[in-house]
Each structure stands twice: as structure tokens, then as C-alpha cells.
PDB file of C-alpha atoms and ligand atoms in Angstrom:
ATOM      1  CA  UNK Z   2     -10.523  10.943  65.210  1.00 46.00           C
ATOM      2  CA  UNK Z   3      -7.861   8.059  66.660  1.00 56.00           C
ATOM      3  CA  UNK Z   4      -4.910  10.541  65.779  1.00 66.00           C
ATOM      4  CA  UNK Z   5      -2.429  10.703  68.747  1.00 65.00           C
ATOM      5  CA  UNK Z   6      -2.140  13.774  70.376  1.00 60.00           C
ATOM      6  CA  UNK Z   7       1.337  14.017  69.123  1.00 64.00           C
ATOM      7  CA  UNK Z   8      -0.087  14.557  65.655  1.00 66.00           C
ATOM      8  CA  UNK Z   9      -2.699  16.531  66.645  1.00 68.00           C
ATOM      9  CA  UNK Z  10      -0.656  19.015  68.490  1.00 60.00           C
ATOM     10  CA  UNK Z  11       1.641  19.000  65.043  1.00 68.00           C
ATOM     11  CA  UNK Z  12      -1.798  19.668  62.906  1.00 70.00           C
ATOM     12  CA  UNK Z  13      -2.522  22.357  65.216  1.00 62.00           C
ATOM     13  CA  UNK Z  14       0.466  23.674  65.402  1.00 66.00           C
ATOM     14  CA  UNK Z  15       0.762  24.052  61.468  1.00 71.00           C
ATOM     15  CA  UNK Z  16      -2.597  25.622  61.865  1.00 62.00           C
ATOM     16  CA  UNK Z  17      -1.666  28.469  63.772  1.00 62.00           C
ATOM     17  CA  UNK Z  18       1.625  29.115  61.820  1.00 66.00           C
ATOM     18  CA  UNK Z  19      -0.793  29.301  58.474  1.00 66.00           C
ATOM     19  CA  UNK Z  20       0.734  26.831  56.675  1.00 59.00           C
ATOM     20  CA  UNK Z  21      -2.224  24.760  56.284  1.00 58.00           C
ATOM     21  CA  UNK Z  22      -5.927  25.779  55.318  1.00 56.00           C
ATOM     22  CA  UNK Z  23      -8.269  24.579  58.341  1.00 58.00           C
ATOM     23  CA  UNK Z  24      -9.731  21.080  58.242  1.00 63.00           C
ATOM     24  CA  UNK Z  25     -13.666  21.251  56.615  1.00 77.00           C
ATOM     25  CA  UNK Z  26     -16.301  22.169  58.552  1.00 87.00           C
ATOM     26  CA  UNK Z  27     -18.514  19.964  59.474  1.00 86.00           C
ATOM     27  CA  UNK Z  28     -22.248  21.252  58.705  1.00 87.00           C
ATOM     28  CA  UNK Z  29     -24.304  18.686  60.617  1.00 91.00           C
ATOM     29  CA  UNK Z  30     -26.195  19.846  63.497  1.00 95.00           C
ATOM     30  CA  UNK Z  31     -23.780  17.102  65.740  1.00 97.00           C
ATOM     31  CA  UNK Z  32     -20.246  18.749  65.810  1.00 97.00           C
ATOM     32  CA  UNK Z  33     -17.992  15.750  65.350  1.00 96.00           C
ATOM     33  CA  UNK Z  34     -16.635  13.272  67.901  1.00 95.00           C
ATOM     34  CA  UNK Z  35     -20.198  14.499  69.991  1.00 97.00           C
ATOM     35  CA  UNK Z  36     -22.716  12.338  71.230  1.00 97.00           C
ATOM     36  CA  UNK Z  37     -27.074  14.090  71.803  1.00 97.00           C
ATOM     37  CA  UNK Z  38     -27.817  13.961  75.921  1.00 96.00           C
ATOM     38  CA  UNK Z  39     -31.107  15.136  77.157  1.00 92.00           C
ATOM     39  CA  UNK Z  40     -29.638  15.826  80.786  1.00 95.00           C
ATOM     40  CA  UNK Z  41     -27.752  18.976  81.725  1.00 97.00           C
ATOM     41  CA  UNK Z  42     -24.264  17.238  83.281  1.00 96.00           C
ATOM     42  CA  UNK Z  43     -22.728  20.307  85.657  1.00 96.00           C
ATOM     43  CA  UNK Z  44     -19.097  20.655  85.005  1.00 95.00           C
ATOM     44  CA  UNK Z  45     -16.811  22.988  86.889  1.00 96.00           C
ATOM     45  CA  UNK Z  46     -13.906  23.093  89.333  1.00 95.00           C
ATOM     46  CA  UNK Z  47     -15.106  21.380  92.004  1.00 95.00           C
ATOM     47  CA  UNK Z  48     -16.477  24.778  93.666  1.00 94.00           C
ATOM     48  CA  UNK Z  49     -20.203  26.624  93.114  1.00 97.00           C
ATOM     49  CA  UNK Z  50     -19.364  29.994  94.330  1.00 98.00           C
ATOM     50  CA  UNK Z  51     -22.163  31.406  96.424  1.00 96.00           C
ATOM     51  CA  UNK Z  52     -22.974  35.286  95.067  1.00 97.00           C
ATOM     52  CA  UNK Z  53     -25.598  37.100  96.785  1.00 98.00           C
ATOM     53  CA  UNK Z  54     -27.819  39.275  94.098  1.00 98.00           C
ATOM     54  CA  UNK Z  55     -26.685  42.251  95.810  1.00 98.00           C
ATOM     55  CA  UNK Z  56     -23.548  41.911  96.113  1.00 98.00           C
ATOM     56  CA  UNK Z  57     -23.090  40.480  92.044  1.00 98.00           C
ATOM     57  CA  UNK Z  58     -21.094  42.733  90.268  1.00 98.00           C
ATOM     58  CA  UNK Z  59     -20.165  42.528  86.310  1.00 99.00           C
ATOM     59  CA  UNK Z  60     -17.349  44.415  85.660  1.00 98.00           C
ATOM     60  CA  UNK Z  61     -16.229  45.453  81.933  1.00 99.00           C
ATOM     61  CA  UNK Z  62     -12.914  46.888  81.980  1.00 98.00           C
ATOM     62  CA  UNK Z  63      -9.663  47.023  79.452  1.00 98.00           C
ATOM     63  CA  UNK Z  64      -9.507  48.889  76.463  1.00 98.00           C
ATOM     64  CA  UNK Z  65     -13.003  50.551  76.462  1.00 98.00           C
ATOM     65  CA  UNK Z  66     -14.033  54.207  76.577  1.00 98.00           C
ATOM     66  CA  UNK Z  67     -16.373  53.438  79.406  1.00 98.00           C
ATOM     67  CA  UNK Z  68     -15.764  50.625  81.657  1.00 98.00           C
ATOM     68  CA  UNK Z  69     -18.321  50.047  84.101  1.00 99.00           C
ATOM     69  CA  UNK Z  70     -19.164  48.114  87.032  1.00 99.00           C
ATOM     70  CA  UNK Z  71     -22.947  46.721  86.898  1.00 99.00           C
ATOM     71  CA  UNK Z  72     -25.268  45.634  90.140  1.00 98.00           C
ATOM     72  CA  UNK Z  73     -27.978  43.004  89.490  1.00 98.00           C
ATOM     73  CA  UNK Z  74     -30.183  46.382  88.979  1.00 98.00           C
ATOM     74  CA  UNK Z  75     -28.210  48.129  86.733  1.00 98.00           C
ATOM     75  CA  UNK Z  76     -27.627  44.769  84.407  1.00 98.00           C
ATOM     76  CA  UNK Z  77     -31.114  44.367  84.240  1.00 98.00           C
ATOM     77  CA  UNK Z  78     -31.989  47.786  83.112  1.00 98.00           C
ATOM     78  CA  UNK Z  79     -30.119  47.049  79.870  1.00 98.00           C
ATOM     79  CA  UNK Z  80     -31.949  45.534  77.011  1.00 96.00           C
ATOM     80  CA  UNK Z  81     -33.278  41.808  77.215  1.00 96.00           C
ATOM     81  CA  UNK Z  82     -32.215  39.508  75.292  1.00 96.00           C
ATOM     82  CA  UNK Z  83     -32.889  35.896  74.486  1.00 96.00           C
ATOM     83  CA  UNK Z  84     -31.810  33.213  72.749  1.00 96.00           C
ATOM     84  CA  UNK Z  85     -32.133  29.382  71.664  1.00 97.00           C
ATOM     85  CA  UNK Z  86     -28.663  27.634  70.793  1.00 97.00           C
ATOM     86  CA  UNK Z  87     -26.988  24.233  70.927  1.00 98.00           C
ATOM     87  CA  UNK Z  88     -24.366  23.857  73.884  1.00 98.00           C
ATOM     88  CA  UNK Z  89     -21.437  21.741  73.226  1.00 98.00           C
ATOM     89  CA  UNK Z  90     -18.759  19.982  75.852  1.00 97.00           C
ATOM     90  CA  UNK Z  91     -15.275  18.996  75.112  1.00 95.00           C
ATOM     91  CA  UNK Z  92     -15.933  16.031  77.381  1.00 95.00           C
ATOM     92  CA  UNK Z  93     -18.321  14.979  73.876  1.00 96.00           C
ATOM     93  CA  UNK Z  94     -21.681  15.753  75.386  1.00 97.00           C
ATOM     94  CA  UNK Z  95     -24.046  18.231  73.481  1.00 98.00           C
ATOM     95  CA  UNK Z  96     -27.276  19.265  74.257  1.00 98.00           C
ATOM     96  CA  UNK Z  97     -29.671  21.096  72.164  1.00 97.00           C
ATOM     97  CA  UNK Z  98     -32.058  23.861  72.155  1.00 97.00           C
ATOM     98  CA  UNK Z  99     -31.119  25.872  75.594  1.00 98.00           C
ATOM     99  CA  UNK Z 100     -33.297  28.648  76.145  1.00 98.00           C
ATOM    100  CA  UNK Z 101     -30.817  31.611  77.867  1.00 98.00           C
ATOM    101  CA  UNK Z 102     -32.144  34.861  78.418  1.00 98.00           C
ATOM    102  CA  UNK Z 103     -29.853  37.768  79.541  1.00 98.00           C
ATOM    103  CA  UNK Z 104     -28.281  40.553  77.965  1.00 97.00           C
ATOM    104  CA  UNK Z 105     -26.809  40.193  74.135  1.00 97.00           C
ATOM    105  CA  UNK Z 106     -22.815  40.771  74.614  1.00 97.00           C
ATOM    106  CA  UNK Z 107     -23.433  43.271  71.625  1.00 96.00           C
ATOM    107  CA  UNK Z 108     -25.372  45.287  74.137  1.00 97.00           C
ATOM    108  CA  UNK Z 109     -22.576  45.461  76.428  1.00 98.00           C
ATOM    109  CA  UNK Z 110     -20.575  46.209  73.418  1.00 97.00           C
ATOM    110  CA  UNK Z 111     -22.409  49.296  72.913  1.00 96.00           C
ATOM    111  CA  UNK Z 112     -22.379  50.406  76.635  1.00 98.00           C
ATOM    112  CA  UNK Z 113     -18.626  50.246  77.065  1.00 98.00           C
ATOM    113  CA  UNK Z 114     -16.826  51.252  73.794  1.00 97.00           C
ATOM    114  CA  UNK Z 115     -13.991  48.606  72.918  1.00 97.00           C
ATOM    115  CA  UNK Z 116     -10.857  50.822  71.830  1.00 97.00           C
ATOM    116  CA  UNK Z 117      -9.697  50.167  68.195  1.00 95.00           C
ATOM    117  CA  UNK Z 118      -6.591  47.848  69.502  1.00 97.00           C
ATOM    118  CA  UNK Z 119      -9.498  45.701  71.497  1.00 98.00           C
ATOM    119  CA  UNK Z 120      -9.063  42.186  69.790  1.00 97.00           C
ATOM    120  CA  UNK Z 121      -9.331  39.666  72.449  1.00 98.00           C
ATOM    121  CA  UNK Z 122     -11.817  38.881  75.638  1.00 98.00           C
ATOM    122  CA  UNK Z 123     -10.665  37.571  78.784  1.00 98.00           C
ATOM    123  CA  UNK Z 124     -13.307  36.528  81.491  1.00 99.00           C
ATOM    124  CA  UNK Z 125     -13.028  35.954  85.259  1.00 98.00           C
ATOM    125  CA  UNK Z 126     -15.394  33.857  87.001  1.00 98.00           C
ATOM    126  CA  UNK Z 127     -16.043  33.784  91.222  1.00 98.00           C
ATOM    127  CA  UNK Z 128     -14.852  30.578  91.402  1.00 98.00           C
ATOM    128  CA  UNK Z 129     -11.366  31.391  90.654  1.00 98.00           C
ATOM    129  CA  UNK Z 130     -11.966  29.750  86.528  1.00 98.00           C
ATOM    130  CA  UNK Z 131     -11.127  32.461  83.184  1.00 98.00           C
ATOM    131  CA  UNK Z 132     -11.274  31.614  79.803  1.00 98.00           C
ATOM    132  CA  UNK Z 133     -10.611  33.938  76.642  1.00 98.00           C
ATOM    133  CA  UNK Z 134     -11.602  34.157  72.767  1.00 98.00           C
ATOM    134  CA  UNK Z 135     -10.902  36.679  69.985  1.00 98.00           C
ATOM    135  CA  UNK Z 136     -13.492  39.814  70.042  1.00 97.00           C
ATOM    136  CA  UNK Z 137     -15.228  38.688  66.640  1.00 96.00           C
ATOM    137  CA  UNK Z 138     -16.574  35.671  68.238  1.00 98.00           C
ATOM    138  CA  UNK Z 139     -18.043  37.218  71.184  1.00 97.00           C
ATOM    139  CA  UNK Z 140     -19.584  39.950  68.416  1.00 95.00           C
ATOM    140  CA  UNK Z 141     -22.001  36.775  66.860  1.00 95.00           C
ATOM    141  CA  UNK Z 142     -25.718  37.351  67.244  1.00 93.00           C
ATOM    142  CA  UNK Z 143     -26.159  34.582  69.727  1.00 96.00           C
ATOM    143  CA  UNK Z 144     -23.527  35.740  72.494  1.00 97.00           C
ATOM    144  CA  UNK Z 145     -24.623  36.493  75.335  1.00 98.00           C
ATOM    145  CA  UNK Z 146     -24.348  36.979  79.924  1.00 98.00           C
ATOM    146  CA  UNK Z 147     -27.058  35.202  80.696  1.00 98.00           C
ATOM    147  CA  UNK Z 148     -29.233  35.343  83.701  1.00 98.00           C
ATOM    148  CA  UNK Z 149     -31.473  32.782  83.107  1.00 98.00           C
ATOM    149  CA  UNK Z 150     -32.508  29.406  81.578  1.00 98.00           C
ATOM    150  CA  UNK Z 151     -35.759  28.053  79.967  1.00 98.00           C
ATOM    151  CA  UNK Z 152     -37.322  30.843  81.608  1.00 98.00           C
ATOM    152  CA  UNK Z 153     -35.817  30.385  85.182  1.00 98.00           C
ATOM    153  CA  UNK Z 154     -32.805  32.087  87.034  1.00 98.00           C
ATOM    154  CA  UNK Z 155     -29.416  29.843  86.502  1.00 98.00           C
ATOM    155  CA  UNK Z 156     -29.340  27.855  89.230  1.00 98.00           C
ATOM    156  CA  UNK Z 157     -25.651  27.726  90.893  1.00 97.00           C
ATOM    157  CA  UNK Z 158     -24.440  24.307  89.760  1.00 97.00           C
ATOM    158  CA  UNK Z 159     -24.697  26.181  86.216  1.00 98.00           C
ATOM    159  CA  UNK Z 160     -23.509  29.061  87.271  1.00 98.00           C
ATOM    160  CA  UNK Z 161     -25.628  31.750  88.332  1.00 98.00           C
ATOM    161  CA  UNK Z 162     -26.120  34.292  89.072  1.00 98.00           C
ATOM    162  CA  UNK Z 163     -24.720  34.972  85.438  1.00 99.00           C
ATOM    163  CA  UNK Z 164     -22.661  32.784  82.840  1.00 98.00           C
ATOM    164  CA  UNK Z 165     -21.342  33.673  79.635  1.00 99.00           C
ATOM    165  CA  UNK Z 166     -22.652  31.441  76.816  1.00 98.00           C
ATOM    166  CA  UNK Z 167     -21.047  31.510  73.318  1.00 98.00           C
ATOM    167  CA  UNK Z 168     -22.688  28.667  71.386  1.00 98.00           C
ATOM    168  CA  UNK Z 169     -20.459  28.272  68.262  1.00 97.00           C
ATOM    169  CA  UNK Z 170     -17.551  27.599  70.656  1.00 98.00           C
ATOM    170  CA  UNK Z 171     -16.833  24.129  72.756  1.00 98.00           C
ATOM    171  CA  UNK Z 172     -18.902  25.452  75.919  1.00 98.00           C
ATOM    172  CA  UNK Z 173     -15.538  25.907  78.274  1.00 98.00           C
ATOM    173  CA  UNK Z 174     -15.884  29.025  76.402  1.00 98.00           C
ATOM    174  CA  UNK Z 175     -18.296  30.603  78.408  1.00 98.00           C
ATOM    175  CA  UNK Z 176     -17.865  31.391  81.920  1.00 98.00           C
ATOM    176  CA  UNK Z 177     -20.109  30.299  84.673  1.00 98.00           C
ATOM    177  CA  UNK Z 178     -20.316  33.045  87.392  1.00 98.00           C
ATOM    178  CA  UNK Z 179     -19.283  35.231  85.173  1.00 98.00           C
ATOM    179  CA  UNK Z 180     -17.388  38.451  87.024  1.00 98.00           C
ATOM    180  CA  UNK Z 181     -15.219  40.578  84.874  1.00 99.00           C
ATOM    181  CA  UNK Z 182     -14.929  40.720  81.180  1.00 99.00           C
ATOM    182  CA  UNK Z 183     -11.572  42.454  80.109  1.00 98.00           C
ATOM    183  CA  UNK Z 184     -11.098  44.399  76.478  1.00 98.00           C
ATOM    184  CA  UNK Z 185      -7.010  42.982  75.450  1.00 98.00           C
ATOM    185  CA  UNK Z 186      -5.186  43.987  72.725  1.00 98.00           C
ATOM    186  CA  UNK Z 187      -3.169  40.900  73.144  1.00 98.00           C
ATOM    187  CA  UNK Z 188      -4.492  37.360  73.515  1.00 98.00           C
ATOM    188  CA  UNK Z 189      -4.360  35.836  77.180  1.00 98.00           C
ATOM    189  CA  UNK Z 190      -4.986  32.113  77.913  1.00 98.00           C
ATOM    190  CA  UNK Z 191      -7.156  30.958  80.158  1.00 98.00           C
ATOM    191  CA  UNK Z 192      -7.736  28.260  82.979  1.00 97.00           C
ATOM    192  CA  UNK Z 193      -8.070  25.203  80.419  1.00 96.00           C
ATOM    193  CA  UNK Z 194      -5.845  27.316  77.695  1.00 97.00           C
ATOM    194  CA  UNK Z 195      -3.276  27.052  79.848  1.00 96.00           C
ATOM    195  CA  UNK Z 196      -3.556  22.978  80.502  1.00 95.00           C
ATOM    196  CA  UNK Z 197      -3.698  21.677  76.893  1.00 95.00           C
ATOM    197  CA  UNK Z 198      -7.085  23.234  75.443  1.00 96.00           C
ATOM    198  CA  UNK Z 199      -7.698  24.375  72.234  1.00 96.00           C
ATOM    199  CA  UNK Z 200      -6.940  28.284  72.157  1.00 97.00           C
ATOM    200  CA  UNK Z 201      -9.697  28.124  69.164  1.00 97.00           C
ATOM    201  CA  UNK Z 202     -11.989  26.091  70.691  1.00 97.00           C
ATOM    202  CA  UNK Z 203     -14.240  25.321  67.259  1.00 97.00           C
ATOM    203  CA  UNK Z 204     -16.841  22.039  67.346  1.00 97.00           C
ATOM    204  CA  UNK Z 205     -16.970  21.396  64.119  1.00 96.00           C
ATOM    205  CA  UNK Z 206     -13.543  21.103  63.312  1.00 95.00           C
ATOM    206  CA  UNK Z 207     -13.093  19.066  66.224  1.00 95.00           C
ATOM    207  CA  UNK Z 208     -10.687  21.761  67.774  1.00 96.00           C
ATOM    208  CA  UNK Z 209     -10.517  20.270  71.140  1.00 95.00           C
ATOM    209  CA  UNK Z 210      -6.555  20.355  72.216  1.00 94.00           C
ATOM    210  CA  UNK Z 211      -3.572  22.259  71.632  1.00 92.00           C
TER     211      UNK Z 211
HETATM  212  N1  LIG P 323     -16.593  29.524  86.195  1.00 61.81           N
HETATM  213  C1  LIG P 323     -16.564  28.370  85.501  1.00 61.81           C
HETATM  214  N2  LIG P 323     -17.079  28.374  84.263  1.00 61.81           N
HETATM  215  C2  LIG P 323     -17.079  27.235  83.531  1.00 61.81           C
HETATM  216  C3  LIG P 323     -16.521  26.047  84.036  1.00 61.81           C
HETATM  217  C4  LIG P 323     -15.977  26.078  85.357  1.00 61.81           C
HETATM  218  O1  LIG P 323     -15.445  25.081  85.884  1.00 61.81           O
HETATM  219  N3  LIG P 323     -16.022  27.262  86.055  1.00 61.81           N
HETATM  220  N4  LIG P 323     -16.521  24.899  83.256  1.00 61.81           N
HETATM  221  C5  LIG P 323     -16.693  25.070  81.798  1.00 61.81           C
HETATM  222  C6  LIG P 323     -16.985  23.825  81.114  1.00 61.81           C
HETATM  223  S1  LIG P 323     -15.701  22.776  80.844  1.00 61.81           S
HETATM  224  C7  LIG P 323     -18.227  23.558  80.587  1.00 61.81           C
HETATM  225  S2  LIG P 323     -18.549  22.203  79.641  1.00 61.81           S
HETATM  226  C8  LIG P 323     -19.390  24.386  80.951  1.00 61.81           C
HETATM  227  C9  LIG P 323     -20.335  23.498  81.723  1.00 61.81           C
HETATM  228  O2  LIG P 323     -21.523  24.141  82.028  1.00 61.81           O
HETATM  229  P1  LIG P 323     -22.613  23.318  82.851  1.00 61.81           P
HETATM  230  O3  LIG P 323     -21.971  22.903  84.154  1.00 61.81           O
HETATM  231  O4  LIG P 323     -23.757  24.231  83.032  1.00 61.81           O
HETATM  232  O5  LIG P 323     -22.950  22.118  82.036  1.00 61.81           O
HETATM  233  O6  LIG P 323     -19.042  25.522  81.745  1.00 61.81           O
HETATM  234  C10 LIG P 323     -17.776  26.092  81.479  1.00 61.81           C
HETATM  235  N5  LIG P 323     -17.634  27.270  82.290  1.00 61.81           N
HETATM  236 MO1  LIG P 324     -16.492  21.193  79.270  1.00 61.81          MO
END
């Protein structure tokens, strides 16, 4: 930490052209530069997107064999899945041990088929917000479109009906009101990605800006 951005942005920069082996990992539970809350602080663009069960849709589309368009119904006819994992802002909050229950994004996986070429994810949310991450990191065992949390549906200031959580990312990762999720063969920055966000988005190497 206490870097300017200036160097930062060169580190980073460096990183990305491969001319310099990533900083070390950090292996505590506390991603660097983080501080422990016990609350649940709501972050989003100013907008909570109202989404009537019936008319939810999750969309899956790009390069997959099937894409498909799920109701509420037909997402929860697809195996359950939960999960405990630590959630992590760039804004240096963390919190730890949220309960989400949903559908594992390997299950989704399986449904539609990514294409050989499919290496990157790009999510749309009904409030207008996206974000995006390489395939592999959506593919970890704790990824997930979840539907609920500690054992009750998301309420909408956290972005229900459905949110995206991937827990080894900074949490701007995962998409509150999650509605489509496109297969890419090329990378495709998001809302933050766009405004000075790390395109990597890794806690424990501090990875917070571009
Ligand atoms: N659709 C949408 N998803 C979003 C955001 C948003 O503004 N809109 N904010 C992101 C950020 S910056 C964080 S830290 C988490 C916050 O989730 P929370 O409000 O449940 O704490 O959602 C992420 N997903
Ligand atoms: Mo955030």
C-alpha cells in the first residue's frame, strides 16, 4: 500500500505485458488493505431494479451449443447448490461466512455447452451494471447464481431475485440482478472495467485498479 496510482497503473501494466511474475499471494484469511465488518453495506448504482418472479429471466447465450433462456421455474428445477464463502469489497470491507444457495455456475456449465473458443464471461444485470472475468474463474467450486442468502431469498438491496457471487474475486465481480451471462471468445470490460478497475480483480494481491 501508499504507492501512487501512477505506479500502480505502471506495476499493472508490466503485469499484463508478462514481464514481471505477480506480486505474492497473500494466504491470510484477510485479503490485504481489508478491514472484518459484521454488517452487510449494499453497494450498487444508485438503482434496485424491481423484477417480478415471473417475469425473471436468466439468459445464457454466446458461444454455447445450447443457449437457453430460464424462468424462476425452470432455474429452480436445476440442481441446488450451496455454499459458504468470504465476500470481499474494493471499497476494503469484507465479510465472512455468507451462506448463498442457488445453482453452482458449473451446473449451468453443463446445461449450455461453452464452445472450445469460450474464454471469457460477460454478465448483464437489470439495473443497467455488467462486469466480466476469464471462464476458469467462474469454473471454481464455489461459483455460483444465487437465489438466496442464509437460508432466505436475496432481498433487492442485494440483488435479488438472483446475483452472481464469485468469492475469490473483489465482489464487483459478481452481478446483482443478474440477467444474461454471455460465452466470449474475446475479453469485454465491464461497468467498473471500464472506469479504472482492476480487469483481474484478485484480493490477495491487492488487485484493485488498473
Ligand atoms: N447489478 C449490480 N451488481 C453489482 C453492483 C451494482 O452496482 N449493480 N455493485 C457491485 C459491488 S461494487 C459490490 S461490492 C457488490 C455489493 O453487493 P452488496 O450490495 O450485496 O453488498 O455487488 C456488486 N454487484
Ligand atoms: Mo464494491
Amino acid at each position: 500500500m501508499g504507492d501512487t496510482l501512477t505506479e500502480r497503473k505502471e506495476r499493472w501494466a508490466r503485469k499484463q505485458a508478462g514481464k514481471e511474475k505477480s506480486p505474492v499471494r497473500s494466504h491470510d484469511r484477510l485479503p490485504p488493505g481489508q478491514h472484518l465488518t459484521n454488517g452487510f453495506p449494499v453497494l450498487d448504482l444508485g438503482v434496485q431494479p424491481v423484477v417480478k418472479l415471473p417475469d425473471w429471466r436468466l439468459e445464457i447465450r454466446g458461444l454455447v451449443e445450447n443457449p437457453v433462456t430460464l424462468s424462476w421455474e425452470e432455474f429452480h428445477a436445476l440442481m441446488p447448490f450451496e455454499d459458504v464463502s468470504d465476500f470481499h469489497c474494493v471499497t476494503t470491507w469484507s465479510k465472512y461466512d455468507c451462506r448463498w444457495s442457488g445453482v453452482a455456475f458449473f451446473t449451468l456449465v453443463d446445461l449450455v455447452r461453452p464452445r472450445p473458443e469460450a474464454r471469457f464471461v460477460y454478465f448483464t444485470s437489470y439495473d443497467g451494471y455488467s462486469t466480466n472475468t476469464a471462464l476458469e474463474n467462474c469454473l471454481d467450486d464455489d461459483v455460483l447464481v444465487a437465489t438466496q442468502f442464509d437460508g432466505k431469498p436475496i432481498t433487492k438491496d442485494h440483488g435479488g431475485p438472483a446475483r452472481v457471487i464469485i468469492p475469490k474475486l473483489y465482489a464487483w465481480k459478481g452481478a446483482k440482478f443478474v440477467r444474461t451471462v454471455e460465452f466470449l471468445a474475446e475479453d469485454k470490460p465491464g461497468f467498473w472495467e471500464v472506469r479504472g478497475y482492476s480487469n483481474t480483480a484478485d484480493p490477495w494481491t491487492d488487485d484493485r485498479f488498473a
